[in-house]
XYZ file of C-alpha atoms in Angstrom:
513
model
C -49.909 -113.724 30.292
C -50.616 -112.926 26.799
C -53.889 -114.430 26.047
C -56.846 -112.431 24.984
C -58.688 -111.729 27.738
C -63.114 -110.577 28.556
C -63.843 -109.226 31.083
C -66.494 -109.866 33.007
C -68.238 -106.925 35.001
C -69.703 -108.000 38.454
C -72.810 -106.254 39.280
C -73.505 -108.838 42.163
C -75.312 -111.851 40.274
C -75.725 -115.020 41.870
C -74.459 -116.689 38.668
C -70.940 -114.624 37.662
C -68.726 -117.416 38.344
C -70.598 -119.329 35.713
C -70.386 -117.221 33.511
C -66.732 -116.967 33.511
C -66.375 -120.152 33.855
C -68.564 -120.602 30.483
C -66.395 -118.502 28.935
C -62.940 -120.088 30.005
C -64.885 -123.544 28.963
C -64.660 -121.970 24.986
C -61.141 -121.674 25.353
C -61.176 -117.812 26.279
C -59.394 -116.136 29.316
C -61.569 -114.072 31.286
C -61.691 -112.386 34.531
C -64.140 -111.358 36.990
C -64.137 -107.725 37.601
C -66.367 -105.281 40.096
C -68.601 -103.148 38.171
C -66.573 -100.023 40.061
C -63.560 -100.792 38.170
C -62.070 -97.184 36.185
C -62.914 -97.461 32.779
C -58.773 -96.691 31.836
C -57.850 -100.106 34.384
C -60.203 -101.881 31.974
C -59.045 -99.914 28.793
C -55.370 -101.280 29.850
C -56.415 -104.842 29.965
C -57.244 -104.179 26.661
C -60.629 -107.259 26.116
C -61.811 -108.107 23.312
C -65.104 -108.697 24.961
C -66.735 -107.167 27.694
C -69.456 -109.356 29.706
C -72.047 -107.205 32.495
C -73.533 -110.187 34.965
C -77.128 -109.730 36.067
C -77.520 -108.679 39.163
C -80.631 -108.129 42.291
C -81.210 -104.044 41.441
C -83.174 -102.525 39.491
C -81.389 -100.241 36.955
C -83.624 -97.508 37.446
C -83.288 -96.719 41.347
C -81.052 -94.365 42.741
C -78.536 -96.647 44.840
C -78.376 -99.032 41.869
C -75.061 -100.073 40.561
C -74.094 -98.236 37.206
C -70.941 -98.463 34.666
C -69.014 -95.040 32.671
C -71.147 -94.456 29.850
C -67.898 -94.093 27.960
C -67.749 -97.829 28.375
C -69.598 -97.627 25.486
C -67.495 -95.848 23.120
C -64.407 -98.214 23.597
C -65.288 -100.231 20.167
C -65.406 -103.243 22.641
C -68.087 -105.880 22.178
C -70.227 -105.764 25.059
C -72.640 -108.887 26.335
C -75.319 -107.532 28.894
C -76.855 -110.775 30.778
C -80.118 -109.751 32.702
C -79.619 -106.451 35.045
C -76.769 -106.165 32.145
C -78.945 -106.023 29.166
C -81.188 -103.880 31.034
C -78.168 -101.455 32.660
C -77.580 -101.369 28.619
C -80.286 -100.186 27.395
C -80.965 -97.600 30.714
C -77.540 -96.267 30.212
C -78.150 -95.584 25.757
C -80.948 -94.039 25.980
C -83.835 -96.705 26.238
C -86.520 -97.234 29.167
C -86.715 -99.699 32.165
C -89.569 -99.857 34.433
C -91.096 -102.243 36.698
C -93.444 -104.688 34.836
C -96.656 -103.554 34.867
C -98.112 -106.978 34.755
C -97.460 -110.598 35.756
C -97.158 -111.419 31.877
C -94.139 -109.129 31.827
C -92.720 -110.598 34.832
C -90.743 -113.896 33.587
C -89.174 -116.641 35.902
C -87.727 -120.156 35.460
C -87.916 -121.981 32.043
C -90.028 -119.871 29.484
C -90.131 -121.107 25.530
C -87.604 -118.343 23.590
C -88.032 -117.283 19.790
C -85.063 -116.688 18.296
C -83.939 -114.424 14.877
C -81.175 -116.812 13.882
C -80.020 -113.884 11.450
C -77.947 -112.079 14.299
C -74.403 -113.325 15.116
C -74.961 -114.403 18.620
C -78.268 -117.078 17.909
C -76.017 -118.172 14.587
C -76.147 -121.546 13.406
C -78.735 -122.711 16.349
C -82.546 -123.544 16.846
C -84.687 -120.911 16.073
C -86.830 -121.839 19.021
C -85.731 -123.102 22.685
C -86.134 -122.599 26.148
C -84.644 -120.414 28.154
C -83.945 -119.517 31.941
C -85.669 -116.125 33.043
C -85.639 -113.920 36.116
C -86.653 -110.516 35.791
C -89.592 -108.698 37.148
C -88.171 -105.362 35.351
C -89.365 -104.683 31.674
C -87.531 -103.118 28.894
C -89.907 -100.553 27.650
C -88.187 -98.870 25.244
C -85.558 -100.174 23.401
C -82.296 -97.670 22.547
C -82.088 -96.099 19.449
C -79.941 -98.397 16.844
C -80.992 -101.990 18.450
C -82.988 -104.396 16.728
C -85.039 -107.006 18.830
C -84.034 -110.469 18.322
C -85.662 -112.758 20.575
C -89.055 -112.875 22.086
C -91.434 -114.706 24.181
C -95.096 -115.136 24.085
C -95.310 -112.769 27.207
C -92.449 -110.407 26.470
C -91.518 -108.827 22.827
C -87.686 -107.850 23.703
C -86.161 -110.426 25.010
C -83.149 -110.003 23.506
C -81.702 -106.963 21.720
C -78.920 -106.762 19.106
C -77.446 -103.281 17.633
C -74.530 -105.408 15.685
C -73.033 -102.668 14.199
C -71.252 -101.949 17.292
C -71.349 -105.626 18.930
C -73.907 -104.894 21.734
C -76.088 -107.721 22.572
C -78.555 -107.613 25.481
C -80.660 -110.926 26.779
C -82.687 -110.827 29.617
C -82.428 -114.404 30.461
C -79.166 -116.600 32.009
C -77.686 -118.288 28.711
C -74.707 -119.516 31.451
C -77.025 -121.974 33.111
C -77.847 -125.461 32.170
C -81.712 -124.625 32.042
C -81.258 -122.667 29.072
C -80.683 -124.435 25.542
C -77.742 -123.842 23.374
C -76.871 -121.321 26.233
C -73.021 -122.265 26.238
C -73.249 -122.056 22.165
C -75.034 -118.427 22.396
C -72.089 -117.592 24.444
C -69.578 -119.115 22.058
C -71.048 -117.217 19.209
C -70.677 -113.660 20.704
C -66.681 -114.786 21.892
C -65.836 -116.101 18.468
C -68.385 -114.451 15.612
C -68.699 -111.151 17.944
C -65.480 -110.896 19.846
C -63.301 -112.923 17.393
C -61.631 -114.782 20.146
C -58.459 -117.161 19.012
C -59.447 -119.725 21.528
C -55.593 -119.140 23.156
C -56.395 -120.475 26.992
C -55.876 -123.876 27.440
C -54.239 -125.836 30.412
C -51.609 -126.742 28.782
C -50.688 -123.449 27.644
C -51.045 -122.262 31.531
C -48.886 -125.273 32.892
C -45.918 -123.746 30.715
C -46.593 -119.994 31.793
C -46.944 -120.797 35.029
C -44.216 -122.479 35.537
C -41.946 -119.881 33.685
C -42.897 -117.502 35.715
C -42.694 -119.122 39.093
C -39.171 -119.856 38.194
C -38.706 -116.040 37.404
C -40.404 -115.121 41.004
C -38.708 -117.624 42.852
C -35.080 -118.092 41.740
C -33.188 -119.498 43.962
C -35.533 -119.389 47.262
C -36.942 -122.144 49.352
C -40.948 -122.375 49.316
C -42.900 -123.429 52.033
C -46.265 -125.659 51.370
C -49.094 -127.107 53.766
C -50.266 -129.824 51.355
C -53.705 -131.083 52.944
C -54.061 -134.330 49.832
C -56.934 -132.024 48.404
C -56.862 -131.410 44.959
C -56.087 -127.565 44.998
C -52.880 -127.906 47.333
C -51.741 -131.369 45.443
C -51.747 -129.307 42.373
C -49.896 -126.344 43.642
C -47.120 -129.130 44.736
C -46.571 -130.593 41.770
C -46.721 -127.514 39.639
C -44.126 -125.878 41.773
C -42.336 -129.142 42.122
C -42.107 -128.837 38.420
C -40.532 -125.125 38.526
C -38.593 -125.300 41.790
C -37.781 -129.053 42.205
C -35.998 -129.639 45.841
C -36.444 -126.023 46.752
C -40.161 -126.457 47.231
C -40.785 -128.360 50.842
C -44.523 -129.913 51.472
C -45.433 -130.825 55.140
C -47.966 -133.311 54.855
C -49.644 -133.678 58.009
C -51.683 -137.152 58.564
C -54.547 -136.272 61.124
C -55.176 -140.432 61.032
C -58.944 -139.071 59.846
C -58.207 -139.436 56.301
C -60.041 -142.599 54.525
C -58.217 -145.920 53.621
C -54.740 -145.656 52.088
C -55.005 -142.051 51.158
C -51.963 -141.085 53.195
C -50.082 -143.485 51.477
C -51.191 -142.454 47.586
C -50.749 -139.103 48.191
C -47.027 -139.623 49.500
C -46.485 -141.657 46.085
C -48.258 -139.280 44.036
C -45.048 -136.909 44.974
C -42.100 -139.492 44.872
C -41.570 -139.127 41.052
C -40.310 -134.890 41.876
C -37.069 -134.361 43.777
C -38.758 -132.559 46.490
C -38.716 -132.069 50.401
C -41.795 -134.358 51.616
C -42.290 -134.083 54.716
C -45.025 -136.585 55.922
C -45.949 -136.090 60.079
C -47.980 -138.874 61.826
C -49.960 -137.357 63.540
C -52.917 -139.615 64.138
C -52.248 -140.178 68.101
C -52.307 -136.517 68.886
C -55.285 -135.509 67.074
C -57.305 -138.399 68.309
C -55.887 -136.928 72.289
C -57.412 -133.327 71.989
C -60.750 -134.803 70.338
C -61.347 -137.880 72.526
C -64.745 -137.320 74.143
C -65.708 -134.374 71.948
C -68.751 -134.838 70.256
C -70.195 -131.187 69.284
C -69.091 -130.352 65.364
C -67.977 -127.327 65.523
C -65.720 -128.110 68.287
C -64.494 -131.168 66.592
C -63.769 -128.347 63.347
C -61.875 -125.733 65.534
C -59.813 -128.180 67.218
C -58.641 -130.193 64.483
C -57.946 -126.440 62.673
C -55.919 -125.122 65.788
C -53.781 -128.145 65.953
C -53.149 -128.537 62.049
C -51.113 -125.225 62.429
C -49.798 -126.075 65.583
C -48.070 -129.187 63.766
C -47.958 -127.235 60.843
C -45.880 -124.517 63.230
C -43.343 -127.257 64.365
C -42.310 -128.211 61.253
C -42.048 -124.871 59.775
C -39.731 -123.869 62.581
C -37.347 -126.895 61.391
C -37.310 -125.890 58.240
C -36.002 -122.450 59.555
C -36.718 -119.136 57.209
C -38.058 -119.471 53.759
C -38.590 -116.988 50.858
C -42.342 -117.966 50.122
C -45.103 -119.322 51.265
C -47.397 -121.296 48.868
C -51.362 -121.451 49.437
C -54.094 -123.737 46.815
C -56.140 -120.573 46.895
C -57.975 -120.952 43.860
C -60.034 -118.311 41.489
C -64.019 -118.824 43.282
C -62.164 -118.159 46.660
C -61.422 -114.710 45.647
C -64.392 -113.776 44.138
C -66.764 -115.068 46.719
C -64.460 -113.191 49.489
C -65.652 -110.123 48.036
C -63.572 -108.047 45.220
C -64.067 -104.320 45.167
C -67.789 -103.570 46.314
C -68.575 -106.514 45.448
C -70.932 -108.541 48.212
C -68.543 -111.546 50.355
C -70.369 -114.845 50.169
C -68.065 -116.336 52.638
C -64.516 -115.537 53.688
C -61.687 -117.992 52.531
C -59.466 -118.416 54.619
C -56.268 -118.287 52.157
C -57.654 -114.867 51.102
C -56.922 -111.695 52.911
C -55.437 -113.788 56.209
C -51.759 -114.513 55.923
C -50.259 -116.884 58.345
C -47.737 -115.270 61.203
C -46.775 -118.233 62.531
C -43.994 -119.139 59.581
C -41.292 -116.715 59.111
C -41.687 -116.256 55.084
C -41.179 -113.129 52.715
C -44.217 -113.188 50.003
C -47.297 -115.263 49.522
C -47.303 -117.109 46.211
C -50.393 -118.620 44.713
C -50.282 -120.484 41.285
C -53.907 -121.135 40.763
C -55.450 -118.174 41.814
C -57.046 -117.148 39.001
C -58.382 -121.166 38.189
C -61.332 -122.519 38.594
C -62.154 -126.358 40.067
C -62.530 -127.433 37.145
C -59.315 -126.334 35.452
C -57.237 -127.058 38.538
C -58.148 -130.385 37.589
C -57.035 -130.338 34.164
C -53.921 -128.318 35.481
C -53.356 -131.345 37.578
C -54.002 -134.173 34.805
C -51.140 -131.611 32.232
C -48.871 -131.988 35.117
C -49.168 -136.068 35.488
C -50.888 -136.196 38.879
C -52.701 -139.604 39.053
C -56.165 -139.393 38.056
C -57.304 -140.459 42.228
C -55.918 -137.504 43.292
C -57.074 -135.479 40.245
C -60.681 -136.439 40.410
C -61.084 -136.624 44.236
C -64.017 -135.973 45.639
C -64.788 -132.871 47.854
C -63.466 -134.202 51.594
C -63.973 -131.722 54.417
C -61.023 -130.943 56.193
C -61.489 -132.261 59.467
C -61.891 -135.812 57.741
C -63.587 -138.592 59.123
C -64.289 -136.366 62.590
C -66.776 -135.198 60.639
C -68.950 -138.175 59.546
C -68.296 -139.877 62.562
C -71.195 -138.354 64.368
C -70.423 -138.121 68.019
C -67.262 -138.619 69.873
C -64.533 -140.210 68.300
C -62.226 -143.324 69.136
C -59.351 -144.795 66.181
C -61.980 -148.055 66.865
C -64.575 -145.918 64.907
C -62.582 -144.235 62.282
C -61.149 -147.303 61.373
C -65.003 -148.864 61.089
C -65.678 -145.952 58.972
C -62.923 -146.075 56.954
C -63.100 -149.456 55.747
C -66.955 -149.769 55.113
C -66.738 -146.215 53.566
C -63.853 -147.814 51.447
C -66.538 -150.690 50.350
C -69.201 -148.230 48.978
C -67.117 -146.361 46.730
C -65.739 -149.571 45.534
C -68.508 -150.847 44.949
C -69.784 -147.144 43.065
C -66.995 -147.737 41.013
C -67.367 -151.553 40.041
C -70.603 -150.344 39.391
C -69.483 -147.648 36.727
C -71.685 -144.707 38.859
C -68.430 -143.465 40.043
C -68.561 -140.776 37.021
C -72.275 -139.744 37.726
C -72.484 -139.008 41.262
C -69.992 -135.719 42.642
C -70.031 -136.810 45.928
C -70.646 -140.139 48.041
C -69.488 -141.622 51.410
C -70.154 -143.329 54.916
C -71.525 -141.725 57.683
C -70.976 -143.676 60.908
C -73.610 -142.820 63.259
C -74.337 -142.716 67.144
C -77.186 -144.682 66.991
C -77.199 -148.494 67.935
C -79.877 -151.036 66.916
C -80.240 -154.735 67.790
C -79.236 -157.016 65.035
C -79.202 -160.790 64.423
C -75.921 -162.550 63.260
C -74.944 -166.425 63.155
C -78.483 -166.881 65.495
C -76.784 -164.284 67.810
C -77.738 -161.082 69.233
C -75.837 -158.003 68.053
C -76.216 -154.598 69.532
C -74.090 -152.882 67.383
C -73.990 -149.081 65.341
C -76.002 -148.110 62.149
C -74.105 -146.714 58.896
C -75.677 -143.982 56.608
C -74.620 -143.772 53.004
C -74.855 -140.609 51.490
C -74.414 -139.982 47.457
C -75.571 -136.583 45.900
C -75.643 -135.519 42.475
C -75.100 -131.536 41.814
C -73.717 -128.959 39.509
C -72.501 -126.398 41.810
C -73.042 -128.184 45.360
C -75.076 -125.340 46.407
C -78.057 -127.234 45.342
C -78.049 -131.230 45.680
C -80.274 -134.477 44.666
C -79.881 -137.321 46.010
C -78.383 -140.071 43.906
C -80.721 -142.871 42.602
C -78.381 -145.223 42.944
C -80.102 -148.639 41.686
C -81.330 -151.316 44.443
C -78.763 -154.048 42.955
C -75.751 -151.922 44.100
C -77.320 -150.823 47.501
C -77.896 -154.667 48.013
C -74.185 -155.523 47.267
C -72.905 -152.903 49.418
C -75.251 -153.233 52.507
C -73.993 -157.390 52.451
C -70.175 -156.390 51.924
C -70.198 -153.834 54.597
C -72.352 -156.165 57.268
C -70.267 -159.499 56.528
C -66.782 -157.417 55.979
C -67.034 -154.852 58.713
C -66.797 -155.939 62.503
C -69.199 -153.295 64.694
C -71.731 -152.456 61.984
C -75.253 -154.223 61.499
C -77.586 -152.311 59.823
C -77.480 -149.253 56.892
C -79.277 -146.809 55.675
C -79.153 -144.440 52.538
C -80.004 -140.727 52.928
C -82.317 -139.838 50.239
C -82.615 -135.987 51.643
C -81.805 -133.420 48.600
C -79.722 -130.130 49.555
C -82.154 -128.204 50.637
C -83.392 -128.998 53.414
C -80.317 -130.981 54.442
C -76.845 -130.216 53.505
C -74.330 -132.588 51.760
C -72.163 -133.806 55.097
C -74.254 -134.769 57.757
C -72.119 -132.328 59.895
């Protein structure tokens, strides 16, 4: 694609997707690279920006991570964030040690001074706060930088030699904590770099589909579309590029929630495409019935998704390509280079051998949530789809906590259905990332019509989060609870009494299991 391009040097930060994802927010295409990539890979990508993430070392041990000091002499811009700045100054010639004393040592929000004379603080506050976490100190500063930002505990917070566009800060400017973070970040892509602002969605929709034409030609493709967002939007882009030589196999575990089969097999009727919809509901309810354990529930309903999945490939016969929704923060949290594997996706690094295919294709892989979302919204998916909320892939098996009986998911499906309605009558729908029904094992005595009821308890569940690794609970206001506890009592045969979770992530997690 021919869109400038940063790069964006991984030196095993817990916040590098952020940052690129920062950077992609200012309209700039970047990628995440391992800090062991040869300085003449990087010199033919040809940035106009180079970014080094912070990282857990310290810059001045043996084992730590370190770049070609030649990086240097590229007449790149270079943006070190944290273990950057300080791998920036180690590396030219300045001095890193340990802080000597707490006052040197600087975590969480800490008021920032800022010379709003250098490019990268232009145009902003002169004072803010920023996000620290560094118990390493910068000494000595290399010859040529001036300082331009301090603290009242640390006098080089941030270091500038402009003359060659390096820029060192030794707190997060990608996270939300920090003011006019995004902005500093803007500044060194557009007054530093001098980015064009070329990546947009729209712009990718057109490549993308271009090229998939060009890989494809005239062979079939293959796709397991789940409903999620990241597989809807691989159908529809490749239904765009391919039309009826693209085939989805939409299997319907009957563990979706209310009507969502249904939407999703009208979201695709506009495309001249091979939908293949499989009703599957009896089957999967047969190998769980009685099964109340989890991760059980997970592995089975796994194992027989690609044994239906299997079926229907084989009737399809031999196909050119297989297409996956792996998206960009599955391949960089499966590890790239020496980079450290947060968790193992499994679209990346396990191909399928149960579908006789040629080559894997996968359009998004290099997008993030975010801009598979817009990606969708370019392509006319309907905004349900589009904005839908994170849904585990065993379904309802999941928030249906013990065994489970189509008497149950239908319960849960319907007074799930009522909360987010009533979210969205509400107008919360657009503050809260996640909410749903949890249909629990536990049975109270209840009082309906002057009779006894012995029937099951319903938790509601609504967090609020940036990144869902980290979650509040959702203050959702009493009014609303009120109208939903009444719909979901009077409207719902089975339930008679609910709860709301009010249990941030940590301790608990977002889905109960």
């Amino acid at each position: 694609m021919s869109h400038q391009l940063v790069v964006v040097l991984d030196f095993g930060g817990q916040y590098n997707q952020l940052i690129a994802r920062r950077v992609r927010e200012c309209g700039v295409y970047c990628e995440v690279k391992p800090y062991t990539t040869p300085l003449e890979q990087i010199k033919a990508m040809a940035p106009i920006g180079i970014i080094f993430t912070g990282g857990p070392n310290s810059v001045y041990d043996e084992k730590a991570p370190h770049v070609d000091p030649e990086i240097f002499n590229l007449g790149i811009p270079v943006l070190g964030i944290c273990y950057g700045c300080q791998l920036m100054a180690h590396t030219l010639g300045g001095q890193v040690t340990a802080a000597q004393d707490d006052s040197a040592r600087e975590y969480g929000k800490t008021e920032t001074y800022y010379n709003t004379d250098c490019k990268i603080f232009k145009g902003l506050p002169s004072q803010g706060i920023s996000w620290m976490s560094h118990g390493d100190y910068m000494a000595k500063v290399p010859q040529g930088f001036d300082l331009v930002a301090h603290s009242d505990a640390c006098p080089n917070v941030a270091i500038a030699d402009e003359s060659r566009g390096f820029y060192g800060v030794q707190y997060h400017p990608e996270v939300n904590h920090t003011e006019n973070g995004v902005a500093m970040i803007r500044n060194f892509l557009y007054e530093v770099c001098g980015a064009a602002g070329d990546w947009t969605m729209g712009d990718y929709k057109n490549t993308a589909i271009r090229e998939i034409r060009e890989k494809v030609g005239s062979g079939k493709v293959l796709l397991a579309l789940s409903g999620g967002v990241d597989s809807s939007v691989v159908a529809a882009l490749l239904a765009e590029a391919v039309g009826n030589q693209l085939t989805c196999v939409f299997v319907d575990h009957g563990l979706m929630r209310k009507d969502e089969g249904d939407e999703v097999e009208q979201a695709f009727a506009r495309w001249d495409i091979n939908f293949v919809r499989v009703d599957a509901e009896s089957r999967f309810l047969l190998k769980l019935a009685g099964v109340s354990e989890p991760e059980r529930k997970r592995k089975i309903i796994g194992e027989e998704f690609i044994r239906v999945f299997e079926e229907e490939a084989k009737k399809i016969g031999a196909v050119d390509f297989l297409a996956q929704g792996t998206i960009y923060p599955d391949v960089i949290e499966s590890g790239a280079g020496d980079a450290a594997v947060i968790k193992s996706h499994h679209n990346v690094g396990g191909l399928p051998d149960y579908v006789d295919f040629k080559e894997i294709i996968e359009p998004l892989r290099l997008l993030f949530k975010d801009e598979v979302r817009q990606l969708g919204r370019e392509l006319g998916l309907p905004e349900y789809l589009v904005s839908r909320q994170p849904f585990p892939g065993p379904g309802l098996a999941i928030r249906i906590i013990g065994d489970i009986t189509k008497e149950k998911a239908d319960t849960l499906r319907e007074a799930d259905f009522i909360f987010r309605d009533e979210i969205a009558k509400a107008g919360l729908d657009g503050g809260i990332n996640q909410y749903f029904a949890v249909l629990t094992n536990t049975r109270s005595v209840g009082v309906m019509g002057d009779g006894r009821t012995y029937d099951y308890t319903l938790a509601l569940r609504a967090v609020t989060t940036d990144d869902f690794m980290t979650a509040d609970w959702a203050r959702i206001p009493y009014e609303v609870l009120d109208r939903v506890s009444v719909r979901i009592v009077n409207e719902v045969k089975g339930i008679n009494r609910i709860c709301y979770d009010i249990t941030s992530k940590p301790p608990a997690t977002v889905e109960w299991e």
